[in-house]
Tab-separated table of C-alpha atoms in Angstrom:
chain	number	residue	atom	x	y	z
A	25	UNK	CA	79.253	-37.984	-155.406
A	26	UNK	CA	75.671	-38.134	-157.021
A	27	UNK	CA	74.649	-41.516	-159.184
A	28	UNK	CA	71.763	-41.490	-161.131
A	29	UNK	CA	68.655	-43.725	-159.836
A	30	UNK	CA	65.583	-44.971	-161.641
A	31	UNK	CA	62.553	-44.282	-159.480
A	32	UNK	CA	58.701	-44.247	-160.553
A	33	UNK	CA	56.372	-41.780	-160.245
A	34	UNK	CA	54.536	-41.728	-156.692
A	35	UNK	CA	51.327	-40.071	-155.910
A	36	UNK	CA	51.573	-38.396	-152.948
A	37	UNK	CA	48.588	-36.889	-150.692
A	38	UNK	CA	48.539	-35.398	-147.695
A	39	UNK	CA	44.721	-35.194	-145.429
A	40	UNK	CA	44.186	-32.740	-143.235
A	41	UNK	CA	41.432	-33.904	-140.318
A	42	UNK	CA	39.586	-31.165	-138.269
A	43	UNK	CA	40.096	-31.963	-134.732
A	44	UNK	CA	36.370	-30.707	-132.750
A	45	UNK	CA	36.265	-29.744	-129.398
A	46	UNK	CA	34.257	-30.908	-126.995
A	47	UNK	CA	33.115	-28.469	-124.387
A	48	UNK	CA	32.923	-30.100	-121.357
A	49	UNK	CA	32.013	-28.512	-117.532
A	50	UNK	CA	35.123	-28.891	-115.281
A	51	UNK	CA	34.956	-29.946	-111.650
A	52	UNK	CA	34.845	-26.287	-110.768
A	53	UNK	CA	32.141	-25.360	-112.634
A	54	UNK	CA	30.174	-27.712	-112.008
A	55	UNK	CA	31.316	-27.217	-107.900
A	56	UNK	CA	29.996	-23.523	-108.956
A	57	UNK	CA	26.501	-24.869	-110.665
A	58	UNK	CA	25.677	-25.538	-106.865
A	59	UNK	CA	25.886	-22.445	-105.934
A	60	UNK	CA	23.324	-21.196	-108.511
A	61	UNK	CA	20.081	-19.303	-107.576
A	62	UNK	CA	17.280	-21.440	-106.426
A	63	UNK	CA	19.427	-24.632	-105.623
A	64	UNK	CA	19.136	-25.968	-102.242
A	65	UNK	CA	22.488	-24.497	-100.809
A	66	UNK	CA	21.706	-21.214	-101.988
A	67	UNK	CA	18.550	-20.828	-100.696
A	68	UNK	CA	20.090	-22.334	-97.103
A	69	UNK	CA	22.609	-19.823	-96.877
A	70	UNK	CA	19.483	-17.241	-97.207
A	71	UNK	CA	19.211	-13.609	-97.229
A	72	UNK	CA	20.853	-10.907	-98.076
A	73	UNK	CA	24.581	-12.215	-97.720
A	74	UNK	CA	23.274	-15.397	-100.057
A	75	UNK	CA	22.551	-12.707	-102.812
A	76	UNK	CA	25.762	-11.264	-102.283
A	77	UNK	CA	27.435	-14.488	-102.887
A	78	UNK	CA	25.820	-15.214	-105.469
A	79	UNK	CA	26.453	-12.350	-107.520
A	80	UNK	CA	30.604	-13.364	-106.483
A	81	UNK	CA	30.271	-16.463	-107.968
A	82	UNK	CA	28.349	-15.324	-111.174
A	83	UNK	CA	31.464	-13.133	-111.690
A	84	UNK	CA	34.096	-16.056	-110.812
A	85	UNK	CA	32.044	-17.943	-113.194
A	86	UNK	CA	32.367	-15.144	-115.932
A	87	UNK	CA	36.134	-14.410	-115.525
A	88	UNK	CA	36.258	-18.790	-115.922
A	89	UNK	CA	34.759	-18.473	-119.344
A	90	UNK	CA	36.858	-15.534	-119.759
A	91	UNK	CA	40.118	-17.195	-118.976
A	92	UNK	CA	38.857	-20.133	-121.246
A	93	UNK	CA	38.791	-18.399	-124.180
A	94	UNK	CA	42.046	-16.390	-123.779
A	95	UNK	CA	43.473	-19.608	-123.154
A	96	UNK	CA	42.130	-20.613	-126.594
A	97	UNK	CA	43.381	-17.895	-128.378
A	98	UNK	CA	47.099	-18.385	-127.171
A	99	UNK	CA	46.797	-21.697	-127.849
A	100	UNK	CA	45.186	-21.134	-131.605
A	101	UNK	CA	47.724	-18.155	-132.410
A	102	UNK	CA	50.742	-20.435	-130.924
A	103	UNK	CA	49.940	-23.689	-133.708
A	104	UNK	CA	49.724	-20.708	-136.349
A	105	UNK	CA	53.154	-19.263	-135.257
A	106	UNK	CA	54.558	-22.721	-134.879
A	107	UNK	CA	52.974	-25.378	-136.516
A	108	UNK	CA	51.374	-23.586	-139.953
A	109	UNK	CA	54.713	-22.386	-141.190
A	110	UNK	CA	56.285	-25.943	-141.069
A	111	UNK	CA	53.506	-27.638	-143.072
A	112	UNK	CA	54.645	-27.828	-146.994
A	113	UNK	CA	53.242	-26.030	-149.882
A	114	UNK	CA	50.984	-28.989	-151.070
A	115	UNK	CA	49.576	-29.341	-147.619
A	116	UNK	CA	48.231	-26.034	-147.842
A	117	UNK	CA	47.086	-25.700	-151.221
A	118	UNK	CA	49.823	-24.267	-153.106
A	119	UNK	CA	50.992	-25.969	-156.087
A	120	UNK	CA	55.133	-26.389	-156.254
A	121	UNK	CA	55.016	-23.959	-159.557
A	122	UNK	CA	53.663	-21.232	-157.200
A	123	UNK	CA	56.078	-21.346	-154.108
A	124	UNK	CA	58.460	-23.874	-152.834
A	125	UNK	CA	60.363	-22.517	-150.017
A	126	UNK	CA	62.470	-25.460	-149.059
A	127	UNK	CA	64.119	-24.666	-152.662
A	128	UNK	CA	65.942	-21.266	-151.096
A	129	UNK	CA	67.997	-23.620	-149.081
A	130	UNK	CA	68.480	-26.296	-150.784
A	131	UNK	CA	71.540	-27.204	-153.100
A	132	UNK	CA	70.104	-27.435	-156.611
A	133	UNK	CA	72.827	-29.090	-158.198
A	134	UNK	CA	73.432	-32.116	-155.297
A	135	UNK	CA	71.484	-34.675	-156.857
A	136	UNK	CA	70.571	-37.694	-159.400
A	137	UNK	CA	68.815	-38.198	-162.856
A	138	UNK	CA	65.430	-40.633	-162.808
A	139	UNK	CA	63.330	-41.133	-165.522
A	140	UNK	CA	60.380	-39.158	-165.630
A	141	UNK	CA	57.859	-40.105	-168.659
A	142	UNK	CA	56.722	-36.620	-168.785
A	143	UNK	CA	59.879	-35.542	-170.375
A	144	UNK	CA	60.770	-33.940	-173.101
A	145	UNK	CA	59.199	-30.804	-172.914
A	146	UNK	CA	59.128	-30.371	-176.453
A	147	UNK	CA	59.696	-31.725	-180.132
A	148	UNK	CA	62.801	-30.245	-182.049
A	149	UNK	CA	61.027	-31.458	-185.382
A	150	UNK	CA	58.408	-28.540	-184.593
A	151	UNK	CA	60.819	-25.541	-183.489
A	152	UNK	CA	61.867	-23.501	-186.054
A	153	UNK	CA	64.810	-22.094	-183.742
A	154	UNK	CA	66.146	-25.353	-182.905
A	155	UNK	CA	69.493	-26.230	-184.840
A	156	UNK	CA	69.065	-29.222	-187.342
A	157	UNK	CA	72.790	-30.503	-185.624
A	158	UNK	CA	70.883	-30.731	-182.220
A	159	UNK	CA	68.084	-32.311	-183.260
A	160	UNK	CA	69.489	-36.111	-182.865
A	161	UNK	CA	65.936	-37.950	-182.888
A	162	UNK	CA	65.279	-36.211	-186.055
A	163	UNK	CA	68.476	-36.659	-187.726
A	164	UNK	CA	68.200	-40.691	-187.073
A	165	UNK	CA	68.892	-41.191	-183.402
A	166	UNK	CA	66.750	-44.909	-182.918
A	167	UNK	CA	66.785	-44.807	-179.401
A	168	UNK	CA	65.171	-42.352	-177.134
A	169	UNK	CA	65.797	-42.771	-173.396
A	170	UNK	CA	68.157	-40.169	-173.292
A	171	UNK	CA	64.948	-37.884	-173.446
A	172	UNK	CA	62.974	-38.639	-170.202
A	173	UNK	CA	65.983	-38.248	-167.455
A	174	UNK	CA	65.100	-35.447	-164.896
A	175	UNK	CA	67.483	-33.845	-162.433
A	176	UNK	CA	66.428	-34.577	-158.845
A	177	UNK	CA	68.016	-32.761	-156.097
A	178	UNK	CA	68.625	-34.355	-152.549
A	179	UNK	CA	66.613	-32.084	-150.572
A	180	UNK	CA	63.785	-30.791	-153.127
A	181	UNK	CA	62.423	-31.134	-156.371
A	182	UNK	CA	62.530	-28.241	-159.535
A	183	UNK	CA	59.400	-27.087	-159.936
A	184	UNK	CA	57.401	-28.109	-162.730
A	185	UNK	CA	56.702	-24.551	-164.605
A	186	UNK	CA	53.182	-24.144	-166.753
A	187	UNK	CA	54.681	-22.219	-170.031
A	188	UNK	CA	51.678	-20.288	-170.278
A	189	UNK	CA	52.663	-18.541	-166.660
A	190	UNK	CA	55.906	-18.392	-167.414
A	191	UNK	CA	55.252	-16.541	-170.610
A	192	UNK	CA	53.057	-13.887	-168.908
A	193	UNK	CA	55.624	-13.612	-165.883
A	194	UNK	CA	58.089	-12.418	-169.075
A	195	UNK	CA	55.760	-10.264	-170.896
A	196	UNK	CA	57.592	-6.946	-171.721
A	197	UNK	CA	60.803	-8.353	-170.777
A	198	UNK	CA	64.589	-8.875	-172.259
A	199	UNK	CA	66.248	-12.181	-171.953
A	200	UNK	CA	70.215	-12.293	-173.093
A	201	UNK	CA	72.560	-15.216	-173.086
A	202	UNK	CA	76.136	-14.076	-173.931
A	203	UNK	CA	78.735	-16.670	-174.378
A	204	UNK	CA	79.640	-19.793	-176.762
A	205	UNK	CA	77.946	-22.575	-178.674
A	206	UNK	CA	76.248	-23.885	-175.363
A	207	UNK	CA	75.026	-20.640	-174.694
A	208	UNK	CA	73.351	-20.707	-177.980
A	209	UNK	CA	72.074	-24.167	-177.023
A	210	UNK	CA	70.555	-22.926	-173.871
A	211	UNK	CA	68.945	-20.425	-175.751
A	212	UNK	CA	67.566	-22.578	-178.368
A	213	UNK	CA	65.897	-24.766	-175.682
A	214	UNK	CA	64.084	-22.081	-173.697
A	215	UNK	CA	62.690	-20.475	-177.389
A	216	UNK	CA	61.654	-24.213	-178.341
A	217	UNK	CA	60.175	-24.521	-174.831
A	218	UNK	CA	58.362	-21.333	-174.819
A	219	UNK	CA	56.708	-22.038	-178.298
A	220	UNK	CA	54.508	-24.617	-176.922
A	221	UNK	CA	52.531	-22.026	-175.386
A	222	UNK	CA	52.293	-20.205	-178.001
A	223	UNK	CA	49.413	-20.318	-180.691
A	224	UNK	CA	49.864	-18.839	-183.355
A	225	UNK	CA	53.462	-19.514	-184.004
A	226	UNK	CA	54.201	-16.839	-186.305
A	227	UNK	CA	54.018	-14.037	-183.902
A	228	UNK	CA	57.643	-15.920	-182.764
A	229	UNK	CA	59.989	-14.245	-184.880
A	230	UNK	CA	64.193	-13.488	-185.467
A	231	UNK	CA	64.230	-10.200	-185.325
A	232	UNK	CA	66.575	-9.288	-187.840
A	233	UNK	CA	65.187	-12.542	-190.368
A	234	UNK	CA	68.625	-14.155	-189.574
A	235	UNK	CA	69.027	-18.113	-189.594
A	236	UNK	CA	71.037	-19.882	-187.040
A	237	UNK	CA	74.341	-20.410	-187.878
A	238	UNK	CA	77.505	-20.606	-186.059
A	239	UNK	CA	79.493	-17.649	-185.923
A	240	UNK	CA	76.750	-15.288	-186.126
A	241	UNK	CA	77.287	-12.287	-183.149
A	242	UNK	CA	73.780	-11.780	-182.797
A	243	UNK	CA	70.278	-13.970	-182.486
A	244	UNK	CA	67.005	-12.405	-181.385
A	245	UNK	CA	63.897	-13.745	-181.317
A	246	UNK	CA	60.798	-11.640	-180.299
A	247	UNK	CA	57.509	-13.284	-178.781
A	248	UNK	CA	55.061	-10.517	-180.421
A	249	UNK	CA	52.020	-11.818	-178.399
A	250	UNK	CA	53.553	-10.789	-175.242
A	251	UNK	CA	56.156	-8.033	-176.175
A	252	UNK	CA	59.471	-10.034	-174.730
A	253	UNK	CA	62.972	-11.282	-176.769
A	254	UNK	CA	65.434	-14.001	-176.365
A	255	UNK	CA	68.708	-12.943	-177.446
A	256	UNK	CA	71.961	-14.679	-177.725
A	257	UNK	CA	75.392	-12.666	-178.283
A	258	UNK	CA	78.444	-14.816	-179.309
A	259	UNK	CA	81.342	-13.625	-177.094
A	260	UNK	CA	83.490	-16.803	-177.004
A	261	UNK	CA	85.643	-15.386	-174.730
A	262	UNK	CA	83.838	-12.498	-173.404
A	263	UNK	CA	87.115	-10.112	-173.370
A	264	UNK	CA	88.354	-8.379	-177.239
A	265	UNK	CA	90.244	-9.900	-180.081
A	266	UNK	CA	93.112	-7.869	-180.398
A	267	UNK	CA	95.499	-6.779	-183.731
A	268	UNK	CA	99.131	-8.120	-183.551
A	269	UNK	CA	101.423	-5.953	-181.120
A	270	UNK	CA	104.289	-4.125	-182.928
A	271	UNK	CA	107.827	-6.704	-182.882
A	272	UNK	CA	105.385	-9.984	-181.850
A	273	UNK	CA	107.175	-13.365	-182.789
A	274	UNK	CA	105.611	-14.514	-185.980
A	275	UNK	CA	103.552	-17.359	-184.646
A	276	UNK	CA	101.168	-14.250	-182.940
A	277	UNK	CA	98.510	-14.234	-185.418
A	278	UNK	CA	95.918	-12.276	-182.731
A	279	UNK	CA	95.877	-11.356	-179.136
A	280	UNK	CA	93.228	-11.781	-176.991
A	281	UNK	CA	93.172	-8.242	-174.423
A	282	UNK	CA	92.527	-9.618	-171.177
A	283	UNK	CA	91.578	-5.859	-169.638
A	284	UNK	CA	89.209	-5.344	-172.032
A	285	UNK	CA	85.479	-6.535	-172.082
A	286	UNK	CA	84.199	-8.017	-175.918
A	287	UNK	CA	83.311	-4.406	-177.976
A	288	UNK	CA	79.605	-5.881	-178.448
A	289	UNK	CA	79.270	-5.597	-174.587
A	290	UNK	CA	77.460	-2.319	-174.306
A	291	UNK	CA	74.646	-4.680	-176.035
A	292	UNK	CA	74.455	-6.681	-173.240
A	293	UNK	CA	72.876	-4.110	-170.429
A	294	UNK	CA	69.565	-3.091	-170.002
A	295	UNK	CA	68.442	-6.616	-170.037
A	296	UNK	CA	66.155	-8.401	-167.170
A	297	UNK	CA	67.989	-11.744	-167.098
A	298	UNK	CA	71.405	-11.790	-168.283
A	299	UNK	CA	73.009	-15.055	-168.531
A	300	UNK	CA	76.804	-15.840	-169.618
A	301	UNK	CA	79.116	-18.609	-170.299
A	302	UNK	CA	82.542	-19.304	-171.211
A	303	UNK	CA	85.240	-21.926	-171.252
A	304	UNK	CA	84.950	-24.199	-174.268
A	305	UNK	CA	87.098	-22.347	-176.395
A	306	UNK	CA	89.693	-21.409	-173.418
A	307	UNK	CA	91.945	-24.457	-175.049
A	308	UNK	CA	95.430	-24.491	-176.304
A	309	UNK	CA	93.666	-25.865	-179.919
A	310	UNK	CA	91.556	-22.558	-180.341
A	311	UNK	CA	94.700	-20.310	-179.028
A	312	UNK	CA	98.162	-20.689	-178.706
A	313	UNK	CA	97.683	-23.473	-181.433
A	314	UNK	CA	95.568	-20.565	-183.782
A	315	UNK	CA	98.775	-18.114	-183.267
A	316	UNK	CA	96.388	-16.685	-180.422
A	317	UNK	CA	98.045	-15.318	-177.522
A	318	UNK	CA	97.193	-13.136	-174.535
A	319	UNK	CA	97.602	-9.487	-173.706
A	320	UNK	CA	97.171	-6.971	-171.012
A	321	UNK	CA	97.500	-3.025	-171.751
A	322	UNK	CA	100.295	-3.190	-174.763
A	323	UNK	CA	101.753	-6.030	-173.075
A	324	UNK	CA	102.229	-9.112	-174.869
A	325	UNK	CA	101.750	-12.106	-172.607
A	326	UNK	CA	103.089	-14.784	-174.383
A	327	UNK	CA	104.495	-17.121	-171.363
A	328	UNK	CA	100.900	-16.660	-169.523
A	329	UNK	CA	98.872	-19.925	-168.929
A	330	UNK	CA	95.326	-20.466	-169.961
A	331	UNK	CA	93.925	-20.721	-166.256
A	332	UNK	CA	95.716	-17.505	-165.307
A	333	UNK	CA	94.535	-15.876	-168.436
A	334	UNK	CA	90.608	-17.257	-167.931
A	335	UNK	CA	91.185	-15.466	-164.370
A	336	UNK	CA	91.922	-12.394	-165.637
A	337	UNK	CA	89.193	-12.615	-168.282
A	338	UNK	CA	87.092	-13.207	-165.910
A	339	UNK	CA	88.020	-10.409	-163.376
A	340	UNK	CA	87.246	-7.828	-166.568
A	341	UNK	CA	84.243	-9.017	-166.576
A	342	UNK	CA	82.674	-9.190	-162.853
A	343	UNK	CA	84.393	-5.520	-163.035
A	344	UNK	CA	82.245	-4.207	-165.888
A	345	UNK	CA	79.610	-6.301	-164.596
A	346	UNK	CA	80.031	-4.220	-161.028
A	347	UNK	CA	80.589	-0.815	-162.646
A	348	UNK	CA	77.773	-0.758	-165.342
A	349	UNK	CA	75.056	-3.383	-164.536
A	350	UNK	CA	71.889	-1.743	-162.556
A	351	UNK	CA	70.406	-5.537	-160.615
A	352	UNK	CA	67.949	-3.271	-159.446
A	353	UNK	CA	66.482	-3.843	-162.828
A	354	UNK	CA	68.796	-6.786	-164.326
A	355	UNK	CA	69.354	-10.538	-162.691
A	356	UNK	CA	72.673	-11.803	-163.495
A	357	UNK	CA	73.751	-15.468	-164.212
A	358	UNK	CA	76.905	-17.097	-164.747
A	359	UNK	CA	76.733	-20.762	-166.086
A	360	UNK	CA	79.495	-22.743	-165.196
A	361	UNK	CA	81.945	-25.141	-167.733
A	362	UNK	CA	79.748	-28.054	-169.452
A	363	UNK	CA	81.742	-31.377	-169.802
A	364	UNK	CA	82.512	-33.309	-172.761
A	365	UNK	CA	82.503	-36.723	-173.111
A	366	UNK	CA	85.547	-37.732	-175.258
A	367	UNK	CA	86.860	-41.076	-175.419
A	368	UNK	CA	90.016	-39.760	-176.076
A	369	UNK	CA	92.146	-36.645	-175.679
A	370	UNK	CA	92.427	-35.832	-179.344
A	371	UNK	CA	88.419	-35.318	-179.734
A	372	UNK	CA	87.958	-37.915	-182.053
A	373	UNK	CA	86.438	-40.528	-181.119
A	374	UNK	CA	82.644	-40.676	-178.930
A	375	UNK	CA	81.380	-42.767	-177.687
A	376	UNK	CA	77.522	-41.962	-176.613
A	377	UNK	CA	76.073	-44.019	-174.189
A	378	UNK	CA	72.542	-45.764	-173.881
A	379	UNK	CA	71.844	-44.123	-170.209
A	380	UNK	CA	73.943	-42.072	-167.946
A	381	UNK	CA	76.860	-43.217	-166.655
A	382	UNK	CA	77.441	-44.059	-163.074
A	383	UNK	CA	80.766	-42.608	-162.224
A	384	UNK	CA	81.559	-39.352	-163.945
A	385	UNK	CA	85.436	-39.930	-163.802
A	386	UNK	CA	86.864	-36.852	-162.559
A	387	UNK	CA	84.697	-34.629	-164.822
A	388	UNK	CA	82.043	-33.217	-161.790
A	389	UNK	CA	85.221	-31.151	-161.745
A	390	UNK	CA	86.475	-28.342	-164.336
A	391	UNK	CA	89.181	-25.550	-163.547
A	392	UNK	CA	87.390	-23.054	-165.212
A	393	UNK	CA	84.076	-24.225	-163.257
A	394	UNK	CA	86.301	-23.068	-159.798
A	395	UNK	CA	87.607	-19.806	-161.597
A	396	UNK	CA	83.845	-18.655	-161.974
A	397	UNK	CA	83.085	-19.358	-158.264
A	398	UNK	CA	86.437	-17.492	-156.529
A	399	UNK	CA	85.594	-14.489	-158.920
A	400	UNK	CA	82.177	-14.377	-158.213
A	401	UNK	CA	82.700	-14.903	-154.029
A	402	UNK	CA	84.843	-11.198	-154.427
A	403	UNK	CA	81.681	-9.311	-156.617
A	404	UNK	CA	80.035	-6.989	-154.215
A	405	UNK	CA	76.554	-7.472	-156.547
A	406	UNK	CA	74.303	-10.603	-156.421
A	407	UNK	CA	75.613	-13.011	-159.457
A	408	UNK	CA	74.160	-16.292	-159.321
A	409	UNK	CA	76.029	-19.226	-160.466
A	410	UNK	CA	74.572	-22.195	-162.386
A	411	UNK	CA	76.545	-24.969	-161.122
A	412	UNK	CA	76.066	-27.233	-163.995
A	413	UNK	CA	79.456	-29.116	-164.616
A	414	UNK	CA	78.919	-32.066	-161.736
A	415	UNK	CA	75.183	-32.836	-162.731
A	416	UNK	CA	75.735	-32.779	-166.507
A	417	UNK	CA	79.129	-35.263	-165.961
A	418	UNK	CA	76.792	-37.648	-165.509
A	419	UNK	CA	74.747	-37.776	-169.254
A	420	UNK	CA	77.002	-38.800	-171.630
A	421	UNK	CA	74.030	-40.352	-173.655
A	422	UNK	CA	72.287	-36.838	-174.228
A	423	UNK	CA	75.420	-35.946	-176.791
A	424	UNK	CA	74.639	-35.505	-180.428
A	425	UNK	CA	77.485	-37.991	-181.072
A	426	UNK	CA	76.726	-39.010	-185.175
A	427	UNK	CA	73.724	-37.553	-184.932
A	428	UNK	CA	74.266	-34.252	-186.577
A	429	UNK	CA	74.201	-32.801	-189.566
A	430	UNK	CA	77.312	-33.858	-190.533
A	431	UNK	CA	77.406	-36.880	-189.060
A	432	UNK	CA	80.652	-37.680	-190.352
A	433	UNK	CA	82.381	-35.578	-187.584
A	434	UNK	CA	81.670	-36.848	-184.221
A	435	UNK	CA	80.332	-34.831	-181.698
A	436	UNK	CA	80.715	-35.486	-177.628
A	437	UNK	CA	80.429	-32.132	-176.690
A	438	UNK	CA	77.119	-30.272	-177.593
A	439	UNK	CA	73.993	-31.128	-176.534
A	440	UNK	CA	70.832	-32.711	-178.234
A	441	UNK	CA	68.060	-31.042	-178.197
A	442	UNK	CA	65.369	-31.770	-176.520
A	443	UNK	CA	68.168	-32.601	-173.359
A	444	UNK	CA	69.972	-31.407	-170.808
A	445	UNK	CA	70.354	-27.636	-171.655
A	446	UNK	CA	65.713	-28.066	-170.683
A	447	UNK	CA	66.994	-29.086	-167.137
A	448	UNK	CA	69.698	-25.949	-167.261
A	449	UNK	CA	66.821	-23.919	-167.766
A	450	UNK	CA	64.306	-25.708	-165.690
A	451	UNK	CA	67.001	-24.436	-162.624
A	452	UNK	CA	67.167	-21.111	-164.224
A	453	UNK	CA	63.179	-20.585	-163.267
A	454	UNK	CA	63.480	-21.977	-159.985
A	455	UNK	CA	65.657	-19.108	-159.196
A	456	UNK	CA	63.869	-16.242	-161.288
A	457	UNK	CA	59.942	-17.788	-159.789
A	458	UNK	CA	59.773	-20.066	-156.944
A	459	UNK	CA	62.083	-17.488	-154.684
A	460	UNK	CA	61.217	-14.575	-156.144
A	461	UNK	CA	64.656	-13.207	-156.785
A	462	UNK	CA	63.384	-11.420	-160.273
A	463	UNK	CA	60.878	-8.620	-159.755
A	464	UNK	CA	58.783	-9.791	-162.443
């Protein structure tokens, strides 16, 4: 189990010192030498046979020099087999932003937080797209530590990404989250990030003029300059509301149709990067509590548990996902379930920390975190999983706590903003760019 670690910034260089040669006669050569035309033991031996000889030895001599340099060419091409391929990026002049092969092996999400003063990537204050509730600095938040953590992995570092490349890497492209609030948080922090390399910030636009709000279905924004969108589709639970079955009990208000993939889901394909969620709302509170229940075909399920239903769910969709997305074109995502931080089980009160806490108390774990992984292990198409739940057990100081727009109700479950959903992203373009999984 990860804890987080404060660490400073270290400079790190690596020299590279070009190693000369020195040619130098061996013994036989210079045995040979002696035997050259007009020393004495050449012209003792005399004649006709002392010609001969020497001619034998100007040949030995040759294949020598001959055998030399193949010598040094096997011994060249062996350190460039061998020895070049081992040396890291920086070594050989790459920056981390362009390549960083040790991050194909290495388990992004194994890791601590350290404070890193180049964080946060952005100001809320200045993004139009970011949600006044998120923006806890700006809604009176005194303290602001809870800005500069960055996720460090055991084995490698995420890439620091220049916007303007990244921007150009998604000209003419379609990015679409699909899921809950978070999702919509995710998406709010890669628009706000994305904006800083933009000048002239009305060529960012919402497509449709729409504000952010809640329970919208559908946010687009288009970067004009560079002909790409970021979209975000609310699907909650990513399968259909359903009407009331014919002779339900009277506490079945709705249905949820656990065979049948959200009817905004055509939507969804055609994309480049396609990234879901789900999980928050998969609670007895939003369902059985809201007269929702669950049904399959014209089946009313009404003894079904939640995890068995969130399976099922969940099947539907790496079916349709199977059956209708092309990944020759599209890169598929699946985030995993993003803790809370409640101080107590009836979501009232929150406590928000100063830093991150050191022992995440059982919730690096999440049911619906496992679902998403034995689902995904069965898909016969590459879906990668953002394993976010352990790492993000960790902050509960980057909540927006009272610092919301309505700060009244206590939140320890969304994000603020700039905060951890940067760092979800961050990971998100270490798989898309440094191992080139996205034919961009």
């Amino acid at each position: 189990m990860s804890s987080y670690n404060r660490s400073k910034s270290l400079n790190r260089s690596s020299s590279f010192k070009k190693s000369t040669f020195n040619r130098s006669t061996s013994f036989n050569q210079r045995a040979l030498s002696s035997f050259s035309l007009g020393s004495p033991i050449a012209s003792s031996l005399g004649g006709p046979k002392a010609t001969r000889w020497n001619c034998v030895t100007q040949w030995y001599h040759l294949f020598i020099v001959i055998g030399f340099f193949v010598s040094s060419l096997i011994v060249i091409g062996g350190s460039y087999v061998y020895v070049i391929p081992s040396l890291s990026p920086e070594f050989l002049g790459y920056s981390l932003s362009n390549v960083n092969k040790s991050m194909v092996s290495c388990d992004k999400f194994d890791g601590s937080w350290i404070l890193d003063d180049a964080y946060p990537l952005y100001n809320a204050s200045e993004c139009p797209f970011a949600e006044r509730g998120f923006n806890c600095l700006g809604n009176g938040r005194s303290d602001n530590d809870y800005l500069k953590w960055r996720w460090k992995p055991k084995d490698c570092d995420i890439p620091r990404f220049d916007v303007h490349s990244i921007l150009e890497r998604f000209r003419n492209k379609r990015i679409v989250f699909v899921g809950d609030s978070m999702s919509r948080t995710q998406w709010e922090s890669l628009i706000c990030f994305l904006m800083t390399g933009v000048d002239d910030k009305k060529s960012v636009y919402e497509v449709k003029g729409n504000k952010i709000t809640k329970r919208i279905r559908f946010l687009g924004v288009r970067f004009s300059s560079f002909n790409f969108t970021v979209e975000f589709f609310r699907s909650v639970f990513l399968v259909q509301d359903g009407l009331i079955p014919r002779h339900a009990p009277k506490r079945v208000t709705s249905t949820l149709k656990l065979d049948k993939l959200d009817s905004i889901s055509n939507e969804w394909i055609n994309a480049d990067i396609l990234i879901f969620n789900s999980g928050q709302w998969w609670v007895p509170g939003k369902l059985f509590q809201m007269g929702c229940y669950f049904q399959v075909g014209n089946s009313l399920k009404l003894g079904m548990s939640i995890p068995t239903a969130f399976r099922l769910a969940l099947g539907t969709w790496a079916s349709w996902v199977e059956k209708t997305i092309d990944t020759n074109r599209t890169r598929v995502f699946f985030r995993t379930f993003e803790p809370s931080h409640w101080s107590d089980q009836s979501h009232k009160l929150c406590n928000v920390t100063r830093h991150p806490v050191r022992e995440p108390k059982g919730r690096e774990r999440s049911i619906f975190s496992d679902t998403v992984f034995e689902v995904i292990k069965n898909v016969t198409i590459p879906i990668t999983v953002l394993h976010i739940t352990s790492m993000s057990a960790f902050r509960s100081d980057a909540h927006v706590g009272m610092w919301s727009d309505n700060p009244s109700v206590p939140d320890c479950s969304h994000w603020c903003l700039p905060g951890v959903p940067d760092v979800w992203n961050e990971i998100l373009f270490s798989y898309l760019f440094t191992n080139h999984e996205l034919p961009l």
